[in-house]
C-alpha positions as semicolon CSV with decimal commas, in nm:
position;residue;x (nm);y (nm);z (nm)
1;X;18,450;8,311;5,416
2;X;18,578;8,114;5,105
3;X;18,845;7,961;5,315
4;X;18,637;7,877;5,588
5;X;18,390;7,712;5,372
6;X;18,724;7,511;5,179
7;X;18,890;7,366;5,530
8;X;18,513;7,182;5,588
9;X;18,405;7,324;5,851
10;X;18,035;7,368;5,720
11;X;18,023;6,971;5,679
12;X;17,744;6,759;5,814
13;X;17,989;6,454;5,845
14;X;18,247;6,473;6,095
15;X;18,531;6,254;5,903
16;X;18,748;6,227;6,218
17;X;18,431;6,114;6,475
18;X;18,441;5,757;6,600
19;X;18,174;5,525;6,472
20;X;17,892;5,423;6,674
21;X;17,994;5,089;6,873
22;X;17,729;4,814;6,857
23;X;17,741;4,638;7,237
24;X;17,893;4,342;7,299
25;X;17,755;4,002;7,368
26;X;17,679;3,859;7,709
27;X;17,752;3,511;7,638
28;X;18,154;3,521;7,641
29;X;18,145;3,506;7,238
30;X;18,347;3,735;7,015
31;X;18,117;3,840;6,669
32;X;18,418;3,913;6,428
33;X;18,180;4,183;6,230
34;X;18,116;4,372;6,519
35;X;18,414;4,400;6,730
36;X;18,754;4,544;6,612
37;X;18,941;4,462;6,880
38;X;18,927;4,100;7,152
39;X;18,946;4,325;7,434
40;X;18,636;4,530;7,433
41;X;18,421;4,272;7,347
42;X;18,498;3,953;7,509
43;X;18,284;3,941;7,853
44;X;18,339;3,665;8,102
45;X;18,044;3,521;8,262
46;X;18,122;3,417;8,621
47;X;17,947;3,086;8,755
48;X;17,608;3,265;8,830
49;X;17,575;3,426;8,452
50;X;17,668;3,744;8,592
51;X;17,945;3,949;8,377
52;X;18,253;4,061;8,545
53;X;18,243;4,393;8,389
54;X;18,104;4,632;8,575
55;X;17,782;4,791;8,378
56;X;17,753;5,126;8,442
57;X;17,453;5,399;8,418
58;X;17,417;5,789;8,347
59;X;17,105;5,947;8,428
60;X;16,986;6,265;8,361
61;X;16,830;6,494;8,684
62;X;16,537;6,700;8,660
63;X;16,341;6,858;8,908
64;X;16,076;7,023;8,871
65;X;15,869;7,267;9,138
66;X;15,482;7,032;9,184
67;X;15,224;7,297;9,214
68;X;14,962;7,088;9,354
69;X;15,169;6,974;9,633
70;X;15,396;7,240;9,657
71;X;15,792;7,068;9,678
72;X;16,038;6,982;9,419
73;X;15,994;6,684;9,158
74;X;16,296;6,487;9,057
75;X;16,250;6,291;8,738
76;X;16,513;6,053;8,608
77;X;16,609;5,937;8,205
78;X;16,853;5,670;8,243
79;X;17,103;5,560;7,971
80;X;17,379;5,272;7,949
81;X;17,717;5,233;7,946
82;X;17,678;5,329;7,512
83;X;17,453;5,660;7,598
84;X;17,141;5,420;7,484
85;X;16,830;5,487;7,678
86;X;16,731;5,247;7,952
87;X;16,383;5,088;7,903
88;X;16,171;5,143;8,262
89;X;16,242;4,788;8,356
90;X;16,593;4,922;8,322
91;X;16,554;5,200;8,529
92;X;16,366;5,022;8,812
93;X;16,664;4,767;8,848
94;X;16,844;5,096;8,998
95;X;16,505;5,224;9,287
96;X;16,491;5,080;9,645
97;X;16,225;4,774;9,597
98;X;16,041;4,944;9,913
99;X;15,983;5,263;9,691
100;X;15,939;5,109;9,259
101;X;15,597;5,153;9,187
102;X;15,497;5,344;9,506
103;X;15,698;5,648;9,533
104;X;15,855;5,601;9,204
105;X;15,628;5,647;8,954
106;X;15,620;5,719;8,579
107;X;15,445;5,972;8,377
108;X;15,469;6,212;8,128
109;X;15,694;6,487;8,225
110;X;15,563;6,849;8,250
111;X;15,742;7,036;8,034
112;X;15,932;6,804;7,779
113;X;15,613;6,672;7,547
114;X;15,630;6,308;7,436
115;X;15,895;6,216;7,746
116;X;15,769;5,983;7,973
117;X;16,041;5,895;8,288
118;X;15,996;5,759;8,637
119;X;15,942;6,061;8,876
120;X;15,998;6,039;9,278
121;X;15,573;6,125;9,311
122;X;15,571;6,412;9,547
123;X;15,233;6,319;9,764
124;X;15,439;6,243;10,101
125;X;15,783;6,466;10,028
126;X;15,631;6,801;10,197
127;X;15,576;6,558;10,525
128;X;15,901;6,374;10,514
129;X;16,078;6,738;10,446
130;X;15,872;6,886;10,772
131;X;16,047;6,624;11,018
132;X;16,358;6,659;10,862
133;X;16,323;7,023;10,901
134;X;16,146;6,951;11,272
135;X;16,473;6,739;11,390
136;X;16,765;6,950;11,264
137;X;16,580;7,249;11,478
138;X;16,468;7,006;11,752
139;X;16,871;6,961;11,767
140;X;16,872;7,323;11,794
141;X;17,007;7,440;11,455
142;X;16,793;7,636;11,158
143;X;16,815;7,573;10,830
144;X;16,812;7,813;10,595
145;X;16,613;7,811;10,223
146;X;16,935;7,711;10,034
147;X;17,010;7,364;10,253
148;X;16,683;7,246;10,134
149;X;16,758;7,168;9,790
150;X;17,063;6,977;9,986
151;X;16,787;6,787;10,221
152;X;16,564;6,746;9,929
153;X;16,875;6,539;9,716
154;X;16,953;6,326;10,016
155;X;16,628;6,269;10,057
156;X;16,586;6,108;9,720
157;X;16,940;5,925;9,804
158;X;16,728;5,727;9,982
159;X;16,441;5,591;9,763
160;X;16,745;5,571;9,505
161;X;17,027;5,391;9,618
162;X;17,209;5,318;9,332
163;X;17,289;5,642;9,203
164;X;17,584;5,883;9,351
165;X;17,492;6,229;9,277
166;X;17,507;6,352;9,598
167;X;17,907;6,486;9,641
168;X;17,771;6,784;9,989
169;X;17,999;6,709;10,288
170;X;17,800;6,497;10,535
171;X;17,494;6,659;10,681
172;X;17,406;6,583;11,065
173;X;17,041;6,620;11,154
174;X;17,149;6,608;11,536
175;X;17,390;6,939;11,495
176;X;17,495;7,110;11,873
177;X;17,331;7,410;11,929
């Protein structure tokens, strides 16, 4: 134990972990006490203010089962490109314009207290999963419980159409019987 406790690995501080990064300006200008290298933190603006590094997101899935309407929940916490969470603005750059505000909704999540995230609201899913579910067997084919969880996600690909999370092989609704 005494040797364990001597090589450090009991300490709080990782010595060896790479500091946080603070993010770099938009504006094409280097701050000196901020960046350590040029590279990472000089961003070109092209002619309409737009930055020609692509800006990615990570979000965080959750679904949850809706009692009161009886189908899946997905809920959504978005961060940036430095694992910072996105404000809602933020998040509703990323939903269908059709769908923000309407299907997408935010509220307080039902089992995580104090977390508040934009939810696809499940009101119209159970219809919109009965004609899916109507035209694959119109087409003469059955689906079984497991694919709905697959119908479900694509689904959602819909309402959000800036996210990839959906890697299934390509699902026809009009499948030979």
């Amino acid at each position: 134990m005494e040797a364990f406790l001597l090589s450090g690995m009991l300490d709080e501080v990782d010595l060896v972990a790479a500091p946080p990064r603070a993010k770099p300006p938009l504006n094409g200008t280097v701050n000196p006490e901020v960046c350590t290298e040029i590279k990472e933190c000089l961003v070109k603006e092209t002619e309409k203010g737009a930055t020609s590094i692509l800006q990615t997101r990570t979000y965080d899935l959750f679904i949850t089962y809706d009692k009161y309407y009886r189908t899946p929940r997905l809920w959504l916490y978005g961060y940036d490109e430095e694992r910072l969470p996105l404000t809602e603005s933020q998040m509703y750059e990323d939903f269908s314009q059709d769908h923000a505000k309407k299907t997408v909704t935010t509220e307080q999540h039902p089992h995580l207290p104090g977390m508040v995230m934009p939810s696809i609201h499940p009101c119209r899913q159970a219809d919109v999963m009965r004609k899916l579910i109507e035209t694959v067997a119109e087409g003469g084919a059955e689906l079984a419980v497991h694919q709905y969880l697959v119908i479900f996600l694509k689904f959602v690909q819909a309402v959000i159409p800036t996210i990839e999370y959906d890697y299934t092989r390509h699902f026809n609704l009009d499948w030979p019987s």
